[in-house]
Amino acid sequence: VRKGVTDDLTPFLPLPPAPLHIVLALNRGERHGYALMADVEELSGGVIRMGPGTLYGSIKKLLAQGLIEESDTRPDPTLDDRRRRYYRLTGLGQRVCQAELDRLSTLLERSGSAASARLLGGRP
Amino acid sequence: VTVTVPRPTLTPPEPSAARLYGLLLTLYPRSFRDRFGDEMRQAFADLLAHTAGGRPSRLWPRVLRDLVASAGRERASQLAAGGGGRAGAFVAAAAAVALLVTGGSAAQVLVALILLIALPTVGAVQLRQAWLVRRTTGALPVARLGVGVASFLPGVVWLVAVGDDRGFWIVASIVLSLVCGFGLAAVWAVVTLVSPRRRSEPASRRRAVALLAAAVLVLGGMAGVAYNSYRKSRPPPGDHSAARASAESRALWDAARAGDLALVTAMIDACADPFVHFDDGGRARSNAEEESAGWGNRGHWESMGAEGRAKLAAYDEIARRLRAGEATWPDRCGRGAAGR
């Protein structure tokens, strides 16, 4: 976990596509590997279909950055394979997720107004 | 009375596709595998279970693409973190590409071998003719396959003896050296020697094994090249092996190109030509006769320009002499003696 930079989120931004989608999926709640892959596919409208290698490569980085952590709780240990591990966002991860969403919103707004201005014949 | 016996509850066996995926995980660095290997296998099993029809064939393309890309990334990042820096990461990436290329080539050769040997059809006979053509023009698929397989041995030895992930890189570098030249093995040895590694094994042991592997590779490569040259230059007398057939076929080619039909005929009489086929009665037939039977390779020779046409003319002349009784096949040219 990076020390002393938790107030300044800029070193974490922008998030690459795979970690961004994982963070967004975890923003919905705790997830294990397959559930994350399924959520990412659904969130991206089927555009991003992650395999286990990309997923756990991203998870490794997010763990190292302190944006996510392994969860101790298991929804139903009797039904779950013991190999499954659940992950959740840390407090830092939630703030980074929000900051990234804000950044993307701002980007959309600016590009949207620029496009509107062009369509109306003006110059952005 | 019908008695229903309840099925015992058993843990379902792991699908073979999941076991194979577990094996493929060895492409990742050991630390990554130890941390995430079980989870990745579970995720793969879940993917498999949720794939339409549970058919692995629909899942493999996606999983293999992901595996190659992510394993390469993890290896590169491990190498960069371990002291190799950007140069190390570049070598890792290049080695991975070389491994893929050579692996593809080895798979192609293997499939060709199976097709050529296992299929007892006319198509297979035609393929075998193509095989002989390739052999006599210098490409030795069997040797290529053998070298390819043997090149993996030092890596396996490393993996078993040292218990170190470096085996993968030994394999990759050796394959790279096969593609680009044996000299790269020495480069690999130097890189291994000068790069500080965060490893638990004593540095002296790692260096010793690295040097040994590099030395075996270089010396083995030199010995292989030397032996191949010797074998080509001096075929053993009285031997009707593929090696001799190959060497003599080149000589036959040269004679035909020079228009020396007498020499060609003499060589044929000495049973030097591998392009001889035997019908069901054990009668030898020339290429020209094969062509008339509809499954020769006249078209191949014609497509090879003046040299091919010269050889074809020689064969036609030989066939004419055979038909006219001007030339005969010695008895010692029995079935299997002509490079089969």
Short mmCIF file of C-alpha atoms in Angstrom, two decimals:
data_model
loop_
_atom_site.label_atom_id
_atom_site.label_comp_id
_atom_site.label_asym_id
_atom_site.label_seq_id
_atom_site.Cartn_x
_atom_site.Cartn_y
_atom_site.Cartn_z
CA VAL A 1 0.00 0.00 0.00
CA ARG A 2 1.35 3.38 -0.89
CA LYS A 3 1.93 5.40 2.23
CA GLY A 4 1.41 9.11 2.43
CA VAL A 5 -0.39 9.40 -0.91
CA THR A 6 -3.84 8.30 0.16
CA ASP A 7 -5.13 11.89 0.18
CA ASP A 8 -3.84 12.54 -3.30
CA LEU A 9 -5.55 10.13 -5.65
CA THR A 10 -3.92 11.36 -8.84
CA PRO A 11 -1.17 8.69 -8.81
CA PHE A 12 -3.91 6.08 -9.20
CA LEU A 13 -5.63 7.79 -12.10
CA PRO A 14 -6.57 7.09 -14.77
CA LEU A 15 -7.30 3.43 -14.14
CA PRO A 16 -6.56 1.10 -17.06
CA PRO A 17 -9.62 -0.62 -18.55
CA ALA A 18 -9.31 -4.00 -16.79
CA PRO A 19 -8.70 -2.62 -13.26
CA LEU A 20 -11.37 0.04 -13.83
CA HIS A 21 -14.00 -2.57 -14.62
CA ILE A 22 -12.93 -4.74 -11.69
CA VAL A 23 -13.18 -1.78 -9.33
CA LEU A 24 -16.60 -0.92 -10.74
CA ALA A 25 -17.77 -4.50 -10.27
CA LEU A 26 -16.49 -4.56 -6.70
CA ASN A 27 -18.27 -1.28 -6.09
CA ARG A 28 -21.44 -3.38 -6.21
CA GLY A 29 -20.23 -5.62 -3.41
CA GLU A 30 -17.87 -8.49 -2.64
CA ARG A 31 -17.16 -10.80 -5.53
CA HIS A 32 -15.10 -13.90 -6.27
CA GLY A 33 -13.19 -14.51 -9.51
CA TYR A 34 -15.89 -15.84 -11.80
CA ALA A 35 -18.48 -13.39 -10.48
CA LEU A 36 -16.06 -10.57 -11.26
CA MET A 37 -15.55 -11.82 -14.83
CA ALA A 38 -19.30 -12.09 -15.31
CA ASP A 39 -19.91 -8.63 -13.87
CA VAL A 40 -17.22 -7.04 -15.99
CA GLU A 41 -18.72 -8.58 -19.10
CA GLU A 42 -22.15 -7.33 -18.15
CA LEU A 43 -20.93 -3.86 -17.18
CA SER A 44 -19.07 -3.45 -20.46
CA GLY A 45 -21.97 -4.72 -22.52
CA GLY A 46 -19.94 -7.75 -23.57
CA VAL A 47 -17.07 -5.67 -24.94
CA ILE A 48 -14.60 -6.78 -22.26
CA ARG A 49 -14.46 -10.54 -21.75
CA MET A 50 -11.73 -11.12 -19.27
CA GLY A 51 -9.92 -14.41 -18.83
CA PRO A 52 -8.57 -15.67 -15.50
CA GLY A 53 -5.02 -14.52 -16.31
CA THR A 54 -5.96 -10.90 -16.97
CA LEU A 55 -8.33 -10.88 -14.03
CA TYR A 56 -5.81 -12.10 -11.48
CA GLY A 57 -3.00 -10.04 -12.98
CA SER A 58 -5.16 -6.97 -12.37
CA ILE A 59 -6.18 -8.20 -8.93
CA LYS A 60 -2.51 -8.60 -8.03
CA LYS A 61 -1.84 -4.97 -8.94
CA LEU A 62 -4.93 -3.68 -7.19
CA LEU A 63 -4.00 -5.61 -4.05
CA ALA A 64 -0.48 -4.17 -4.18
CA GLN A 65 -1.90 -0.66 -4.57
CA GLY A 66 -4.22 -1.20 -1.63
CA LEU A 67 -7.34 -0.52 -3.65
CA ILE A 68 -8.89 -3.91 -2.92
CA GLU A 69 -8.47 -6.52 -0.23
CA GLU A 70 -9.40 -10.10 0.36
CA SER A 71 -12.57 -10.59 2.30
CA ASP A 72 -12.76 -12.95 5.27
CA THR A 73 -16.49 -13.41 5.05
CA ARG A 74 -17.98 -16.06 2.82
CA PRO A 75 -21.65 -15.93 1.90
CA ASP A 76 -22.15 -19.67 2.28
CA PRO A 77 -19.04 -21.70 3.08
CA THR A 78 -20.90 -25.01 2.73
CA LEU A 79 -21.81 -24.33 -0.87
CA ASP A 80 -18.62 -22.64 -1.89
CA ASP A 81 -15.46 -24.25 -3.15
CA ARG A 82 -12.67 -23.62 -0.70
CA ARG A 83 -10.50 -22.29 -3.54
CA ARG A 84 -12.81 -19.34 -4.04
CA ARG A 85 -11.68 -16.11 -2.47
CA TYR A 86 -13.77 -12.99 -2.25
CA TYR A 87 -12.49 -9.50 -2.81
CA ARG A 88 -13.83 -6.11 -1.82
CA LEU A 89 -12.90 -2.48 -2.21
CA THR A 90 -10.89 -0.82 0.54
CA GLY A 91 -11.71 2.70 1.65
CA LEU A 92 -8.97 3.95 -0.63
CA GLY A 93 -10.37 1.85 -3.44
CA GLN A 94 -13.80 3.37 -3.01
CA ARG A 95 -12.36 6.87 -3.15
CA VAL A 96 -10.32 6.05 -6.23
CA CYS A 97 -13.38 4.51 -7.87
CA GLN A 98 -15.38 7.65 -7.17
CA ALA A 99 -12.57 9.89 -8.36
CA GLU A 100 -12.28 7.90 -11.60
CA LEU A 101 -16.02 8.10 -12.17
CA ASP A 102 -15.90 11.86 -11.57
CA ARG A 103 -13.00 12.17 -13.98
CA LEU A 104 -14.87 10.22 -16.64
CA SER A 105 -18.03 12.26 -16.08
CA THR A 106 -16.11 15.48 -16.51
CA LEU A 107 -14.52 14.10 -19.63
CA LEU A 108 -17.90 13.14 -21.02
CA GLU A 109 -19.38 16.52 -20.20
CA ARG A 110 -16.53 18.39 -21.86
CA SER A 111 -16.45 16.21 -24.92
CA GLY A 112 -20.25 16.32 -25.09
CA SER A 113 -20.37 20.11 -25.03
CA ALA A 114 -17.56 20.29 -27.57
CA ALA A 115 -19.44 17.95 -29.88
CA SER A 116 -22.66 19.93 -29.41
CA ALA A 117 -20.87 23.14 -30.23
CA ARG A 118 -19.49 21.59 -33.41
CA LEU A 119 -22.91 20.31 -34.43
CA LEU A 120 -24.37 23.76 -33.92
CA GLY A 121 -21.75 25.23 -36.21
CA GLY A 122 -19.58 26.85 -33.61
CA ARG A 123 -16.11 26.03 -32.53
CA PRO A 124 -15.33 24.38 -29.20
CA VAL B 1 -41.42 -54.05 -7.25
CA THR B 2 -39.06 -51.34 -8.27
CA VAL B 3 -36.40 -50.42 -5.78
CA THR B 4 -34.77 -47.07 -6.20
CA VAL B 5 -31.28 -46.95 -4.85
CA PRO B 6 -30.17 -43.42 -4.05
CA ARG B 7 -26.97 -42.43 -5.76
CA PRO B 8 -24.09 -41.83 -3.40
CA THR B 9 -23.04 -38.22 -3.22
CA LEU B 10 -19.59 -37.94 -4.68
CA THR B 11 -17.40 -34.99 -5.36
CA PRO B 12 -17.46 -34.68 -9.15
CA PRO B 13 -14.09 -35.31 -10.75
CA GLU B 14 -12.29 -32.30 -12.14
CA PRO B 15 -12.91 -32.04 -15.89
CA SER B 16 -9.95 -32.88 -18.06
CA ALA B 17 -10.05 -29.35 -19.51
CA ALA B 18 -9.60 -27.94 -16.00
CA ARG B 19 -6.68 -30.30 -15.37
CA LEU B 20 -5.08 -29.19 -18.63
CA TYR B 21 -5.57 -25.56 -17.64
CA GLY B 22 -3.91 -26.35 -14.33
CA LEU B 23 -0.89 -27.65 -16.25
CA LEU B 24 -0.79 -24.55 -18.44
CA LEU B 25 -0.59 -22.39 -15.35
CA THR B 26 3.07 -23.38 -15.12
CA LEU B 27 3.61 -20.68 -17.75
CA TYR B 28 3.13 -18.12 -15.00
CA PRO B 29 5.87 -17.26 -12.51
CA ARG B 30 5.90 -19.48 -9.46
CA SER B 31 5.07 -16.69 -7.02
CA PHE B 32 2.02 -15.71 -9.08
CA ARG B 33 0.97 -19.33 -9.39
CA ASP B 34 1.31 -19.98 -5.69
CA ARG B 35 -0.81 -16.96 -4.86
CA PHE B 36 -3.51 -17.18 -7.53
CA GLY B 37 -3.19 -20.63 -9.12
CA ASP B 38 -6.01 -22.28 -7.17
CA GLU B 39 -8.32 -19.35 -7.72
CA MET B 40 -7.56 -19.30 -11.43
CA ARG B 41 -8.35 -22.98 -11.72
CA GLN B 42 -11.60 -22.40 -9.88
CA ALA B 43 -12.43 -19.45 -12.12
CA PHE B 44 -11.71 -21.60 -15.19
CA ALA B 45 -13.93 -24.39 -13.84
CA ASP B 46 -16.70 -21.85 -13.25
CA LEU B 47 -16.26 -20.46 -16.76
CA LEU B 48 -16.42 -23.98 -18.13
CA ALA B 49 -19.55 -24.76 -16.17
CA HIS B 50 -21.24 -21.60 -17.46
CA THR B 51 -20.14 -22.00 -21.07
CA ALA B 52 -23.01 -22.89 -23.34
CA GLY B 53 -23.23 -26.66 -23.46
CA GLY B 54 -20.22 -26.97 -21.17
CA ARG B 55 -18.08 -27.49 -24.25
CA PRO B 56 -14.43 -26.56 -23.66
CA SER B 57 -13.90 -25.96 -27.38
CA ARG B 58 -15.89 -22.75 -27.10
CA LEU B 59 -13.85 -21.57 -24.16
CA TRP B 60 -10.28 -22.42 -25.17
CA PRO B 61 -9.70 -19.70 -27.78
CA ARG B 62 -10.56 -16.98 -25.28
CA VAL B 63 -8.67 -18.63 -22.43
CA LEU B 64 -5.54 -19.34 -24.50
CA ARG B 65 -5.35 -15.78 -25.79
CA ASP B 66 -5.66 -14.53 -22.24
CA LEU B 67 -3.14 -17.04 -20.96
CA VAL B 68 -0.44 -16.19 -23.49
CA ALA B 69 -0.86 -12.44 -23.02
CA SER B 70 -1.10 -12.43 -19.24
CA ALA B 71 1.65 -15.03 -18.68
CA GLY B 72 3.96 -12.96 -20.87
CA ARG B 73 3.12 -9.83 -18.89
CA GLU B 74 3.70 -11.55 -15.56
CA ARG B 75 6.98 -13.06 -16.71
CA ALA B 76 8.17 -9.73 -18.04
CA SER B 77 7.20 -7.88 -14.87
CA GLN B 78 8.90 -10.56 -12.77
CA LEU B 79 12.05 -10.29 -14.80
CA ALA B 80 12.01 -6.50 -14.66
CA ALA B 81 11.45 -6.59 -10.90
CA GLY B 82 14.18 -9.17 -10.46
CA GLY B 83 16.98 -7.01 -11.82
CA GLY B 84 16.81 -7.67 -15.51
CA GLY B 85 15.31 -4.24 -16.11
CA ARG B 86 13.93 -3.30 -19.49
CA ALA B 87 16.51 -5.38 -21.30
CA GLY B 88 15.41 -8.41 -19.33
CA ALA B 89 11.78 -7.72 -20.09
CA PHE B 90 12.63 -7.39 -23.78
CA VAL B 91 14.47 -10.71 -23.76
CA ALA B 92 11.50 -12.26 -22.00
CA ALA B 93 9.08 -10.95 -24.59
CA ALA B 94 11.30 -12.02 -27.50
CA ALA B 95 11.76 -15.45 -25.95
CA ALA B 96 8.01 -15.85 -25.56
CA VAL B 97 7.47 -15.00 -29.22
CA ALA B 98 10.21 -17.40 -30.26
CA LEU B 99 8.68 -20.09 -28.09
CA LEU B 100 5.34 -19.62 -29.77
CA VAL B 101 6.81 -19.67 -33.27
CA THR B 102 8.90 -22.75 -32.64
CA GLY B 103 6.09 -24.46 -30.79
CA GLY B 104 3.83 -23.87 -33.76
CA SER B 105 6.45 -25.26 -36.10
CA ALA B 106 6.96 -28.32 -33.91
CA ALA B 107 3.22 -28.93 -33.81
CA GLN B 108 3.04 -28.66 -37.59
CA VAL B 109 5.87 -31.16 -38.00
CA LEU B 110 4.23 -33.51 -35.54
CA VAL B 111 0.92 -33.39 -37.37
CA ALA B 112 2.73 -33.96 -40.67
CA LEU B 113 4.53 -36.95 -39.19
CA ILE B 114 1.29 -38.49 -37.97
CA LEU B 115 -0.35 -37.92 -41.33
CA LEU B 116 2.58 -39.33 -43.25
CA ILE B 117 3.09 -42.40 -41.13
CA ALA B 118 -0.33 -43.30 -39.87
CA LEU B 119 -2.59 -42.94 -42.87
CA PRO B 120 -2.50 -45.98 -45.20
CA THR B 121 -4.08 -44.22 -48.14
CA VAL B 122 -3.05 -43.07 -51.57
CA GLY B 123 -3.14 -39.54 -50.20
CA ALA B 124 -0.63 -40.55 -47.59
CA VAL B 125 1.62 -42.00 -50.29
CA GLN B 126 1.54 -38.71 -52.11
CA LEU B 127 2.33 -36.94 -48.89
CA ARG B 128 5.22 -39.28 -48.36
CA GLN B 129 6.58 -38.33 -51.74
CA ALA B 130 6.42 -34.72 -50.71
CA TRP B 131 8.18 -35.73 -47.53
CA LEU B 132 11.00 -37.31 -49.52
CA VAL B 133 11.31 -34.21 -51.67
CA ARG B 134 11.67 -32.06 -48.58
CA ARG B 135 14.19 -34.45 -47.12
CA THR B 136 16.38 -34.43 -50.18
CA THR B 137 16.29 -30.68 -50.41
CA GLY B 138 17.79 -30.32 -47.00
CA ALA B 139 14.83 -29.89 -44.71
CA LEU B 140 14.81 -32.69 -42.17
CA PRO B 141 11.53 -32.58 -40.29
CA VAL B 142 12.41 -35.50 -38.05
CA ALA B 143 15.68 -33.89 -37.10
CA ARG B 144 13.92 -30.58 -36.52
CA LEU B 145 11.44 -32.26 -34.26
CA GLY B 146 14.17 -34.11 -32.42
CA VAL B 147 16.19 -30.97 -31.88
CA GLY B 148 13.06 -29.15 -30.77
CA VAL B 149 12.19 -31.80 -28.21
CA ALA B 150 15.77 -32.18 -27.03
CA SER B 151 16.08 -28.44 -26.60
CA PHE B 152 13.50 -28.58 -23.86
CA LEU B 153 15.54 -31.03 -21.81
CA PRO B 154 17.94 -28.54 -20.21
CA GLY B 155 14.95 -26.51 -19.05
CA VAL B 156 13.28 -29.56 -17.59
CA VAL B 157 16.52 -30.57 -15.88
CA TRP B 158 16.81 -27.11 -14.44
CA LEU B 159 13.25 -27.17 -13.23
CA VAL B 160 13.68 -30.54 -11.53
CA ALA B 161 17.20 -30.06 -10.17
CA VAL B 162 16.93 -26.49 -9.00
CA GLY B 163 13.21 -26.21 -8.44
CA ASP B 164 13.34 -22.79 -9.98
CA ASP B 165 11.10 -21.00 -12.42
CA ARG B 166 14.19 -20.20 -14.41
CA GLY B 167 13.58 -23.46 -16.26
CA PHE B 168 10.99 -21.66 -18.32
CA TRP B 169 13.51 -19.07 -19.40
CA ILE B 170 16.13 -21.67 -20.12
CA VAL B 171 13.61 -23.32 -22.41
CA ALA B 172 12.59 -20.02 -23.96
CA SER B 173 16.16 -18.88 -24.51
CA ILE B 174 17.15 -22.19 -26.01
CA VAL B 175 14.24 -22.06 -28.40
CA LEU B 176 15.21 -18.51 -29.21
CA SER B 177 18.74 -19.66 -29.86
CA LEU B 178 17.45 -22.36 -32.18
CA VAL B 179 15.62 -19.71 -34.13
CA CYS B 180 18.31 -17.05 -34.16
CA GLY B 181 21.53 -19.02 -33.76
CA PHE B 182 23.38 -20.92 -31.10
CA GLY B 183 25.46 -17.89 -30.17
CA LEU B 184 22.52 -16.42 -28.28
CA ALA B 185 22.99 -19.14 -25.69
CA ALA B 186 26.20 -17.49 -24.64
CA VAL B 187 24.35 -14.18 -24.37
CA TRP B 188 21.85 -15.85 -22.14
CA ALA B 189 24.63 -17.22 -19.94
CA VAL B 190 26.12 -13.74 -19.57
CA VAL B 191 22.71 -12.21 -18.79
CA THR B 192 22.15 -14.87 -16.17
CA LEU B 193 25.57 -14.32 -14.67
CA VAL B 194 25.46 -10.56 -14.43
CA SER B 195 21.86 -10.10 -13.38
CA PRO B 196 21.34 -10.00 -9.62
CA ARG B 197 18.34 -12.12 -8.81
CA ARG B 198 16.23 -12.15 -5.76
CA ARG B 199 16.36 -15.90 -5.39
CA SER B 200 16.68 -18.18 -2.45
CA GLU B 201 19.19 -20.49 -4.13
CA PRO B 202 22.89 -19.82 -3.67
CA ALA B 203 24.22 -17.65 -6.48
CA SER B 204 27.13 -20.01 -7.09
CA ARG B 205 24.77 -22.90 -7.73
CA ARG B 206 22.62 -20.92 -10.10
CA ARG B 207 25.62 -19.69 -12.03
CA ALA B 208 27.06 -23.18 -12.25
CA VAL B 209 23.84 -24.61 -13.62
CA ALA B 210 23.43 -21.68 -16.02
CA LEU B 211 26.95 -22.17 -17.33
CA LEU B 212 26.43 -25.90 -17.63
CA ALA B 213 23.19 -25.46 -19.54
CA ALA B 214 24.76 -22.90 -21.87
CA ALA B 215 27.81 -25.08 -22.42
CA VAL B 216 25.69 -28.13 -23.15
CA LEU B 217 23.65 -26.09 -25.58
CA VAL B 218 26.59 -24.58 -27.44
CA LEU B 219 28.61 -27.79 -27.55
CA GLY B 220 25.54 -29.84 -28.41
CA GLY B 221 24.66 -27.46 -31.22
CA MET B 222 28.19 -27.50 -32.59
CA ALA B 223 28.33 -31.28 -32.35
CA GLY B 224 24.97 -31.56 -34.10
CA VAL B 225 26.04 -29.30 -36.95
CA ALA B 226 29.37 -31.13 -37.28
CA TYR B 227 27.76 -34.55 -37.27
CA ASN B 228 25.17 -33.48 -39.80
CA SER B 229 27.89 -32.17 -42.13
CA TYR B 230 29.91 -35.35 -41.71
CA ARG B 231 26.89 -37.55 -42.34
CA LYS B 232 26.01 -35.65 -45.49
CA SER B 233 29.54 -35.67 -46.82
CA ARG B 234 30.30 -39.31 -46.10
CA PRO B 235 27.33 -41.62 -46.34
CA PRO B 236 28.27 -45.06 -44.99
CA PRO B 237 28.93 -47.58 -47.78
CA GLY B 238 26.43 -50.33 -48.20
CA ASP B 239 23.88 -48.49 -46.16
CA HIS B 240 20.47 -47.90 -47.70
CA SER B 241 19.26 -45.63 -44.94
CA ALA B 242 17.41 -42.41 -45.49
CA ALA B 243 20.64 -40.49 -44.96
CA ARG B 244 22.35 -42.23 -47.82
CA ALA B 245 19.31 -42.03 -50.02
CA SER B 246 19.14 -38.32 -49.36
CA ALA B 247 22.81 -37.70 -50.14
CA GLU B 248 22.77 -39.86 -53.24
CA SER B 249 19.61 -38.28 -54.48
CA ARG B 250 21.38 -34.95 -54.48
CA ALA B 251 24.20 -36.52 -56.46
CA LEU B 252 21.64 -37.95 -58.84
CA TRP B 253 20.12 -34.52 -59.19
CA ASP B 254 23.51 -33.07 -60.05
CA ALA B 255 24.11 -35.77 -62.64
CA ALA B 256 20.72 -35.19 -64.21
CA ARG B 257 21.29 -31.44 -64.26
CA ALA B 258 24.57 -32.01 -66.05
CA GLY B 259 22.77 -34.18 -68.60
CA ASP B 260 24.93 -37.19 -67.75
CA LEU B 261 22.35 -39.87 -68.38
CA ALA B 262 24.97 -42.60 -68.24
CA LEU B 263 25.85 -41.64 -64.72
CA VAL B 264 22.21 -41.36 -63.80
CA THR B 265 21.56 -44.83 -65.13
CA ALA B 266 24.57 -46.20 -63.31
CA MET B 267 23.30 -44.70 -60.09
CA ILE B 268 19.88 -46.09 -60.65
CA ASP B 269 21.43 -49.48 -61.25
CA ALA B 270 23.24 -49.11 -57.95
CA CYS B 271 19.89 -48.52 -56.33
CA ALA B 272 20.70 -45.01 -55.24
CA ASP B 273 17.45 -43.35 -56.12
CA PRO B 274 14.98 -42.81 -53.30
CA PHE B 275 12.32 -41.77 -55.78
CA VAL B 276 11.46 -45.30 -56.56
CA HIS B 277 8.18 -46.91 -55.77
CA PHE B 278 7.13 -50.52 -55.55
CA ASP B 279 3.86 -51.86 -56.72
CA ASP B 280 1.97 -54.60 -54.93
CA GLY B 281 4.00 -57.25 -56.66
CA GLY B 282 7.26 -55.74 -55.44
CA ARG B 283 8.14 -54.45 -58.91
CA ALA B 284 10.11 -51.25 -58.95
CA ARG B 285 8.61 -48.40 -60.87
CA SER B 286 10.17 -45.11 -61.80
CA ASN B 287 8.67 -41.72 -61.26
CA ALA B 288 7.58 -41.57 -64.87
CA GLU B 289 5.61 -44.77 -64.44
CA GLU B 290 4.13 -43.44 -61.25
CA GLU B 291 2.99 -40.40 -63.16
CA SER B 292 1.24 -42.55 -65.72
CA ALA B 293 -0.53 -44.29 -62.84
CA GLY B 294 -1.89 -40.92 -61.79
CA TRP B 295 -0.12 -40.34 -58.51
CA GLY B 296 3.39 -39.30 -59.31
CA ASN B 297 4.87 -35.88 -58.78
CA ARG B 298 5.70 -34.84 -62.32
CA GLY B 299 3.91 -31.56 -61.74
CA HIS B 300 6.22 -30.83 -58.84
CA TRP B 301 9.35 -31.29 -60.92
CA GLU B 302 7.93 -29.26 -63.78
CA SER B 303 7.18 -26.43 -61.41
CA MET B 304 10.81 -26.34 -60.29
CA GLY B 305 12.10 -24.92 -63.56
CA ALA B 306 15.04 -26.09 -65.64
CA GLU B 307 16.55 -28.33 -62.97
CA GLY B 308 13.28 -30.09 -62.33
CA ARG B 309 12.68 -30.60 -66.03
CA ALA B 310 16.21 -31.96 -66.46
CA LYS B 311 15.62 -34.50 -63.75
CA LEU B 312 12.26 -35.36 -65.20
CA ALA B 313 13.87 -35.93 -68.59
CA ALA B 314 16.39 -38.22 -66.94
CA TYR B 315 13.62 -40.17 -65.30
CA ASP B 316 11.76 -40.46 -68.57
CA GLU B 317 14.87 -41.78 -70.21
CA ILE B 318 15.36 -44.28 -67.41
CA ALA B 319 11.74 -45.37 -67.70
CA ARG B 320 12.19 -45.82 -71.44
CA ARG B 321 15.29 -47.93 -70.91
CA LEU B 322 13.50 -50.02 -68.31
CA ARG B 323 10.59 -50.62 -70.65
CA ALA B 324 12.95 -51.45 -73.50
CA GLY B 325 14.90 -53.84 -71.33
CA GLU B 326 18.05 -51.75 -71.66
CA ALA B 327 18.30 -51.35 -67.88
CA THR B 328 17.31 -53.60 -65.03
CA TRP B 329 16.93 -53.30 -61.31
CA PRO B 330 19.46 -55.29 -59.34
CA ASP B 331 17.96 -57.88 -57.03
CA ARG B 332 19.36 -56.11 -54.02
CA CYS B 333 16.97 -53.23 -54.63
CA GLY B 334 14.31 -54.97 -52.63
CA ARG B 335 11.31 -53.43 -50.97
CA GLY B 336 12.33 -50.85 -48.41
CA ALA B 337 15.81 -50.39 -49.75
CA ALA B 338 15.13 -47.08 -51.39
CA GLY B 339 14.81 -44.69 -48.53
CA ARG B 340 11.41 -45.77 -47.32
#
